[in-house]
mmCIF file of C-alpha atoms in Angstrom:
data_model
loop_
_atom_site.group_PDB
_atom_site.id
_atom_site.type_symbol
_atom_site.label_atom_id
_atom_site.label_comp_id
_atom_site.label_asym_id
_atom_site.label_seq_id
_atom_site.Cartn_x
_atom_site.Cartn_y
_atom_site.Cartn_z
ATOM 1 C CA MET A 298 -84.521 138.193 30.412
ATOM 2 C CA LEU A 299 -85.581 141.048 27.984
ATOM 3 C CA ALA A 300 -81.797 142.878 28.664
ATOM 4 C CA GLY A 301 -81.298 145.121 25.890
ATOM 5 C CA ILE A 302 -84.660 145.487 24.133
ATOM 6 C CA GLY A 303 -85.066 147.903 21.745
ATOM 7 C CA ILE A 304 -88.559 150.041 21.578
ATOM 8 C CA GLY A 305 -90.047 150.760 18.135
ATOM 9 C CA THR A 306 -92.392 153.665 17.283
ATOM 10 C CA THR A 307 -94.507 151.251 15.135
ATOM 11 C CA GLN A 308 -96.139 148.113 15.751
ATOM 12 C CA GLY A 309 -93.986 145.144 14.722
ATOM 13 C CA SER A 310 -90.798 146.773 14.490
ATOM 14 C CA ALA A 311 -88.078 147.271 17.429
ATOM 15 C CA GLN A 312 -85.648 150.015 17.502
ATOM 16 C CA GLY A 313 -83.442 150.816 20.328
ATOM 17 C CA PRO A 314 -83.065 154.873 20.818
ATOM 18 C CA GLY A 315 -81.706 156.572 18.070
ATOM 19 C CA GLY A 316 -80.810 153.148 16.439
ATOM 20 C CA PRO A 317 -81.699 151.211 13.420
ATOM 21 C CA PRO A 318 -84.340 148.284 14.063
ATOM 22 C CA VAL A 319 -83.106 145.190 16.000
ATOM 23 C CA ALA A 320 -84.323 141.878 16.457
ATOM 24 C CA PRO A 321 -86.262 141.677 19.645
ATOM 25 C CA PRO A 322 -84.593 138.862 22.124
ATOM 26 C CA ALA A 323 -85.716 135.206 22.141
ATOM 27 C CA PRO A 324 -87.909 134.541 24.881
ATOM 28 C CA PRO A 325 -86.476 131.747 27.336
ATOM 29 C CA GLN A 326 -88.478 128.180 27.186
ATOM 30 C CA GLY A 327 -91.119 128.474 29.642
ATOM 31 C CA GLY A 328 -90.891 131.785 30.083
ATOM 32 C CA ILE A 329 -94.548 132.387 30.896
ATOM 33 C CA GLN A 330 -94.462 130.389 34.151
ATOM 34 C CA ALA A 331 -92.776 133.594 35.697
ATOM 35 C CA GLN A 332 -96.092 135.298 35.780
ATOM 36 C CA THR A 333 -98.932 134.809 38.275
ATOM 37 C CA THR A 334 -101.823 132.574 37.155
ATOM 38 C CA ARG A 335 -105.447 132.754 37.231
ATOM 39 C CA ALA A 336 -105.513 130.344 39.975
ATOM 40 C CA GLN A 337 -103.072 132.381 41.946
ATOM 41 C CA LEU A 338 -104.522 135.265 41.602
ATOM 42 C CA GLU A 339 -107.929 133.779 43.125
ATOM 43 C CA ALA A 340 -106.132 132.314 45.518
ATOM 44 C CA ALA A 341 -104.594 135.788 46.573
ATOM 45 C CA ILE A 342 -108.102 137.099 46.584
ATOM 46 C CA ALA A 343 -109.320 134.387 49.005
ATOM 47 C CA ASP A 344 -106.721 135.146 51.284
ATOM 48 C CA ALA A 345 -107.467 138.823 51.358
ATOM 49 C CA GLU A 346 -110.608 138.326 52.201
ATOM 50 C CA THR A 347 -109.934 136.278 55.001
ATOM 51 C CA ILE A 348 -107.916 139.190 56.111
ATOM 52 C CA LEU A 349 -111.020 141.502 55.869
ATOM 53 C CA SER A 350 -113.528 139.386 57.634
ATOM 54 C CA SER A 351 -111.089 139.235 60.686
ATOM 55 C CA PRO A 352 -110.987 141.432 63.686
ATOM 56 C CA GLY A 353 -107.671 140.646 64.178
ATOM 57 C CA TYR A 354 -105.914 143.262 61.427
ATOM 58 C CA SER A 355 -105.913 147.033 61.665
ATOM 59 C CA GLY A 356 -107.937 149.199 59.353
ATOM 60 C CA ARG A 357 -104.715 150.254 57.597
ATOM 61 C CA ILE A 358 -103.954 146.710 56.695
ATOM 62 C CA LYS A 359 -107.533 146.063 55.807
ATOM 63 C CA ASP A 360 -107.331 149.171 53.375
ATOM 64 C CA ALA A 361 -104.088 147.832 51.727
ATOM 65 C CA LYS A 362 -105.982 144.538 51.390
ATOM 66 C CA ARG A 363 -108.889 146.164 49.423
ATOM 67 C CA ARG A 364 -106.869 147.909 47.158
ATOM 68 C CA GLU A 365 -104.957 144.889 46.205
ATOM 69 C CA ILE A 366 -108.422 143.063 46.036
ATOM 70 C CA ALA A 367 -109.331 145.456 43.296
ATOM 71 C CA LEU A 368 -106.225 145.390 41.162
ATOM 72 C CA LEU A 369 -106.724 141.337 41.462
ATOM 73 C CA ARG A 370 -110.395 141.474 40.287
ATOM 74 C CA GLY A 371 -109.384 143.964 37.780
ATOM 75 C CA ARG A 372 -106.780 141.471 36.036
ATOM 76 C CA LEU A 373 -109.187 138.667 36.062
ATOM 77 C CA THR A 374 -111.885 140.510 34.401
ATOM 78 C CA ASP A 375 -109.581 142.644 31.822
ATOM 79 C CA GLY A 376 -106.454 140.773 31.739
ATOM 80 C CA ASP A 377 -102.716 142.064 31.887
ATOM 81 C CA LEU A 378 -102.154 143.413 28.272
ATOM 82 C CA ARG A 379 -103.215 146.941 27.689
ATOM 83 C CA PRO A 380 -102.420 149.588 25.057
ATOM 84 C CA GLY A 381 -98.734 150.342 24.587
ATOM 85 C CA ASP A 382 -97.850 147.078 25.806
ATOM 86 C CA ARG A 383 -95.244 144.999 23.854
ATOM 87 C CA VAL A 384 -95.949 141.059 23.047
ATOM 88 C CA ILE A 385 -92.252 139.707 22.004
ATOM 89 C CA ILE A 386 -92.827 136.437 19.877
ATOM 90 C CA SER A 387 -90.529 133.788 18.637
ATOM 91 C CA VAL A 388 -91.878 131.242 16.051
ATOM 92 C CA GLN A 389 -89.423 128.785 15.214
ATOM 93 C CA GLY A 390 -88.779 128.886 11.193
ATOM 94 C CA GLU A 391 -90.749 131.735 10.749
ATOM 95 C CA PRO A 392 -88.610 134.894 11.019
ATOM 96 C CA THR A 393 -92.098 137.147 9.915
ATOM 97 C CA LEU A 394 -93.959 136.229 12.740
ATOM 98 C CA SER A 395 -90.805 136.558 14.951
ATOM 99 C CA ASP A 396 -90.762 139.826 16.379
ATOM 100 C CA SER A 397 -92.047 142.629 18.980
ATOM 101 C CA PHE A 398 -95.901 143.839 18.448
ATOM 102 C CA THR A 399 -97.648 146.583 20.128
ATOM 103 C CA VAL A 400 -100.779 146.118 21.751
ATOM 104 C CA SER A 401 -103.372 148.325 19.942
ATOM 105 C CA PRO A 402 -105.841 150.732 21.416
ATOM 106 C CA ASN A 403 -108.595 148.009 20.839
ATOM 107 C CA ARG A 404 -106.281 145.621 22.842
ATOM 108 C CA THR A 405 -105.151 143.953 19.763
ATOM 109 C CA ILE A 406 -101.520 142.514 17.978
ATOM 110 C CA LEU A 407 -101.168 142.411 14.562
ATOM 111 C CA LEU A 408 -99.312 139.495 13.183
ATOM 112 C CA PRO A 409 -98.424 138.945 9.626
ATOM 113 C CA ALA A 410 -100.097 136.331 7.660
ATOM 114 C CA VAL A 411 -102.548 135.839 10.746
ATOM 115 C CA GLY A 412 -103.962 139.371 11.093
ATOM 116 C CA GLU A 413 -105.265 140.726 14.511
ATOM 117 C CA ILE A 414 -105.279 138.958 17.610
ATOM 118 C CA SER A 415 -107.153 139.825 20.661
ATOM 119 C CA VAL A 416 -105.403 140.119 23.943
ATOM 120 C CA ARG A 417 -108.554 141.547 26.014
ATOM 121 C CA GLY A 418 -108.911 139.578 29.306
ATOM 122 C CA VAL A 419 -105.837 137.749 29.024
ATOM 123 C CA LEU A 420 -103.001 137.287 31.602
ATOM 124 C CA ARG A 421 -99.390 137.318 31.126
ATOM 125 C CA SER A 422 -98.746 133.805 32.053
ATOM 126 C CA GLU A 423 -101.605 132.968 29.491
ATOM 127 C CA THR A 424 -100.290 134.979 26.722
ATOM 128 C CA GLU A 425 -98.017 132.209 24.922
ATOM 129 C CA ASN A 426 -101.105 129.751 25.033
ATOM 130 C CA HIS A 427 -103.186 132.116 23.494
ATOM 131 C CA VAL A 428 -101.074 133.171 20.820
ATOM 132 C CA LYS A 429 -99.892 129.790 20.109
ATOM 133 C CA THR A 430 -103.792 128.723 19.541
ATOM 134 C CA GLU A 431 -104.492 131.681 16.841
ATOM 135 C CA ILE A 432 -100.856 130.531 14.801
ATOM 136 C CA GLN A 433 -102.056 127.124 15.057
ATOM 137 C CA LYS A 434 -104.808 128.418 12.690
ATOM 138 C CA TYR A 435 -102.385 128.710 10.225
ATOM 139 C CA LEU A 436 -99.468 126.701 10.964
ATOM 140 C CA ARG A 437 -99.067 123.095 11.872
ATOM 141 C CA ASN A 438 -97.596 122.438 15.288
ATOM 142 C CA PRO A 439 -95.721 125.498 15.628
ATOM 143 C CA VAL A 440 -93.343 126.240 18.598
ATOM 144 C CA VAL A 441 -94.097 129.350 19.768
ATOM 145 C CA HIS A 442 -92.250 131.450 22.549
ATOM 146 C CA VAL A 443 -93.729 134.498 24.140
ATOM 147 C CA GLN A 444 -92.614 137.305 26.455
ATOM 148 C CA THR A 445 -94.432 140.654 27.284
ATOM 149 C CA THR A 446 -93.213 143.681 28.480
ATOM 150 C CA VAL A 447 -95.358 146.523 30.325
ATOM 151 C CA ARG A 448 -95.402 150.023 29.335
ATOM 152 C CA LEU A 449 -94.816 152.306 32.568
ATOM 153 C CA SER A 450 -94.118 155.660 33.539
ATOM 154 C CA PHE A 451 -91.031 156.566 35.940
ATOM 155 C CA LEU A 452 -91.275 160.593 37.497
ATOM 156 C CA GLY A 453 -89.762 162.304 40.138
ATOM 157 C CA GLN A 454 -86.627 161.804 41.586
ATOM 158 C CA VAL A 455 -85.221 159.292 38.930
ATOM 159 C CA THR A 456 -82.156 160.309 36.384
ATOM 160 C CA ARG A 457 -84.131 159.983 32.843
ATOM 161 C CA PRO A 458 -87.950 160.415 33.974
ATOM 162 C CA GLY A 459 -90.073 159.044 30.949
ATOM 163 C CA PHE A 460 -92.076 155.776 29.864
ATOM 164 C CA TYR A 461 -90.125 152.602 29.635
ATOM 165 C CA GLN A 462 -90.798 149.012 28.579
ATOM 166 C CA ILE A 463 -90.169 146.301 31.322
ATOM 167 C CA ALA A 464 -90.454 142.783 31.945
ATOM 168 C CA PRO A 465 -92.991 141.753 34.365
ATOM 169 C CA ASP A 466 -90.988 139.491 36.149
ATOM 170 C CA VAL A 467 -88.316 142.183 36.808
ATOM 171 C CA MET A 468 -88.144 143.390 40.564
ATOM 172 C CA LEU A 469 -89.325 146.851 41.276
ATOM 173 C CA GLY A 470 -86.068 148.338 42.727
ATOM 174 C CA ASP A 471 -84.748 147.022 39.004
ATOM 175 C CA ALA A 472 -87.319 148.582 36.960
ATOM 176 C CA ILE A 473 -86.551 152.095 38.493
ATOM 177 C CA MET A 474 -82.694 151.324 37.083
ATOM 178 C CA ALA A 475 -84.394 151.823 33.497
ATOM 179 C CA ALA A 476 -85.049 155.223 34.376
ATOM 180 C CA GLY A 477 -81.433 155.664 35.484
ATOM 181 C CA GLY A 478 -81.791 154.844 38.901
ATOM 182 C CA PRO A 479 -82.824 157.145 41.707
ATOM 183 C CA ASN A 480 -81.269 160.695 42.297
ATOM 184 C CA GLN A 481 -79.416 161.496 45.754
ATOM 185 C CA GLY A 482 -82.308 163.064 47.241
ATOM 186 C CA SER A 483 -84.919 160.463 46.937
ATOM 187 C CA ASP A 484 -86.811 158.951 49.599
ATOM 188 C CA PRO A 485 -88.609 155.448 49.334
ATOM 189 C CA THR A 486 -91.160 156.379 52.169
ATOM 190 C CA LYS A 487 -92.239 159.365 49.641
ATOM 191 C CA SER A 488 -92.751 157.174 46.732
ATOM 192 C CA ARG A 489 -95.622 155.584 45.170
ATOM 193 C CA VAL A 490 -97.283 154.120 42.379
ATOM 194 C CA GLU A 491 -100.814 156.200 40.632
ATOM 195 C CA ARG A 492 -103.300 154.734 38.081
ATOM 196 C CA ALA A 493 -105.049 157.502 36.682
ATOM 197 C CA GLY A 494 -104.796 159.876 39.396
ATOM 198 C CA LYS A 495 -105.578 157.114 42.062
ATOM 199 C CA GLU A 496 -102.743 155.837 44.180
ATOM 200 C CA ILE A 497 -102.788 151.954 43.757
ATOM 201 C CA VAL A 498 -99.305 151.412 45.811
ATOM 202 C CA THR A 499 -98.829 153.472 48.869
ATOM 203 C CA ARG A 500 -95.711 154.733 50.454
ATOM 204 C CA GLU A 501 -95.280 152.228 52.638
ATOM 205 C CA GLY A 502 -96.415 149.502 50.608
ATOM 206 C CA PHE A 503 -93.800 151.101 48.101
ATOM 207 C CA ALA A 504 -91.313 151.046 50.141
ATOM 208 C CA GLN A 505 -92.138 147.462 51.444
ATOM 209 C CA ALA A 506 -92.064 145.791 47.956
ATOM 210 C CA LEU A 507 -88.081 147.504 47.570
ATOM 211 C CA THR A 508 -87.391 145.499 50.543
ATOM 212 C CA ALA A 509 -89.327 142.251 49.838
ATOM 213 C CA GLY A 510 -87.908 142.573 45.759
ATOM 214 C CA LYS A 511 -91.407 142.174 44.813
ATOM 215 C CA THR A 512 -91.723 142.034 40.583
ATOM 216 C CA ILE A 513 -94.000 144.349 38.643
ATOM 217 C CA ASP A 514 -96.036 141.332 38.019
ATOM 218 C CA GLN A 515 -96.707 140.676 41.615
ATOM 219 C CA LEU A 516 -97.312 144.399 42.254
ATOM 220 C CA SER A 517 -100.003 143.943 39.466
ATOM 221 C CA LEU A 518 -98.810 146.866 37.674
ATOM 222 C CA ALA A 519 -100.139 147.723 34.287
ATOM 223 C CA ALA A 520 -99.478 149.953 31.314
ATOM 224 C CA GLY A 521 -99.729 153.518 31.986
ATOM 225 C CA ASP A 522 -99.378 153.269 35.663
ATOM 226 C CA GLU A 523 -97.048 155.936 37.002
ATOM 227 C CA ILE A 524 -94.180 155.190 39.415
ATOM 228 C CA LEU A 525 -93.629 158.501 41.331
ATOM 229 C CA ILE A 526 -90.216 158.677 42.951
ATOM 230 C CA GLY A 527 -90.461 161.410 45.638
ATOM 231 C CA GLY A 528 -87.859 162.804 47.799
ATOM 232 C CA SER A 529 -86.615 165.885 49.986
ATOM 233 C CA ARG A 530 -83.590 165.109 51.968
ATOM 234 C CA THR A 531 -80.429 164.650 51.422
ATOM 235 C CA VAL A 532 -79.242 161.192 51.521
ATOM 236 C CA ARG A 533 -75.538 159.213 51.286
ATOM 237 C CA VAL A 534 -74.986 155.950 49.474
ATOM 238 C CA GLY A 535 -75.212 153.476 52.664
ATOM 239 C CA GLY A 536 -76.926 156.121 54.901
ATOM 240 C CA SER A 537 -80.353 156.401 55.548
ATOM 241 C CA GLY A 538 -83.132 156.713 52.783
ATOM 242 C CA PHE A 539 -83.221 155.353 49.370
ATOM 243 C CA PHE A 540 -79.943 154.744 48.438
ATOM 244 C CA SER A 541 -79.594 152.345 51.803
ATOM 245 C CA VAL A 542 -82.674 150.275 50.707
ATOM 246 C CA ILE A 543 -82.171 149.869 46.683
ATOM 247 C CA LEU A 544 -78.260 149.754 46.599
ATOM 248 C CA PRO A 545 -78.023 145.969 46.939
ATOM 249 C CA VAL A 546 -81.157 146.148 44.061
ATOM 250 C CA ILE A 547 -79.176 148.432 42.103
ATOM 251 C CA THR A 548 -75.849 146.393 42.215
ATOM 252 C CA ALA A 549 -77.755 143.285 41.259
ATOM 253 C CA ALA A 550 -79.614 145.191 38.352
ATOM 254 C CA LEU A 551 -76.035 146.602 36.980
ATOM 255 C CA SER A 552 -74.621 142.869 36.947
ATOM 256 C CA LEU A 553 -77.569 141.143 35.451
ATOM 257 C CA GLY A 554 -77.845 143.909 32.528
ATOM 258 C CA TYR A 555 -81.614 144.632 33.390
ATOM 259 C CA LEU A 556 -82.213 147.590 31.155
ATOM 260 C CA ALA A 557 -85.028 148.471 28.983
ATOM 261 C CA GLY A 558 -85.334 151.177 26.298
ATOM 262 C CA GLN A 559 -87.180 154.045 26.584
ATOM 263 C CA VAL A 560 -90.333 155.189 24.632
ATOM 264 C CA PHE A 561 -89.892 158.824 22.718
#
């Protein structure tokens, strides 16, 4: 996992908050399989379209499927990597290429001695092979491993609101821990995700995603998406409300060390 990854302010560097540059973590073997493939996205669209064509589902469910289809089609067309995301590369025997690189506004990453690599239209699950293909133009039989992170905004009833780099295979509940976790007054039924001011994960969908343990990738979240933690009522740990839903997830997050750095 990407536990403890430092977040830098310039491309090609990794820096912890308030500290010196640190080396990015080495990605695990075969890490790309944790993210959704193009074939899986196409299959999910087909399943959702089947529901839309069926008279046996409510309008509410069909509306949710329409939103899902729009997100999935956007991924197939535009890819997953957006400006501000990180691509963490490890090339065996090549320390200058083993670093964390920020996706530019032009959707490229700049690698030493290799140059700019476009990641426009590339899925997270395709990133490792895509980067390896480009590096192979300069190195013979390189051993390349790649992970990515998503730059997400956490707002509302969280301890430390702001932008964070989150691994796409992290569950939504674990991701909230990057911002210090939910406040005592938070409420999952009043939380949602927005993109450019438009709701892409409804309040109901948000609560369901927490209980189902859905990941950032499964929710099709992308850089700049705002995770808005709502709430107005007082809750107790173990009682009703956000903490009764997310407490088991928080415990798992702390035990596994799912922490991410904040972008300043």
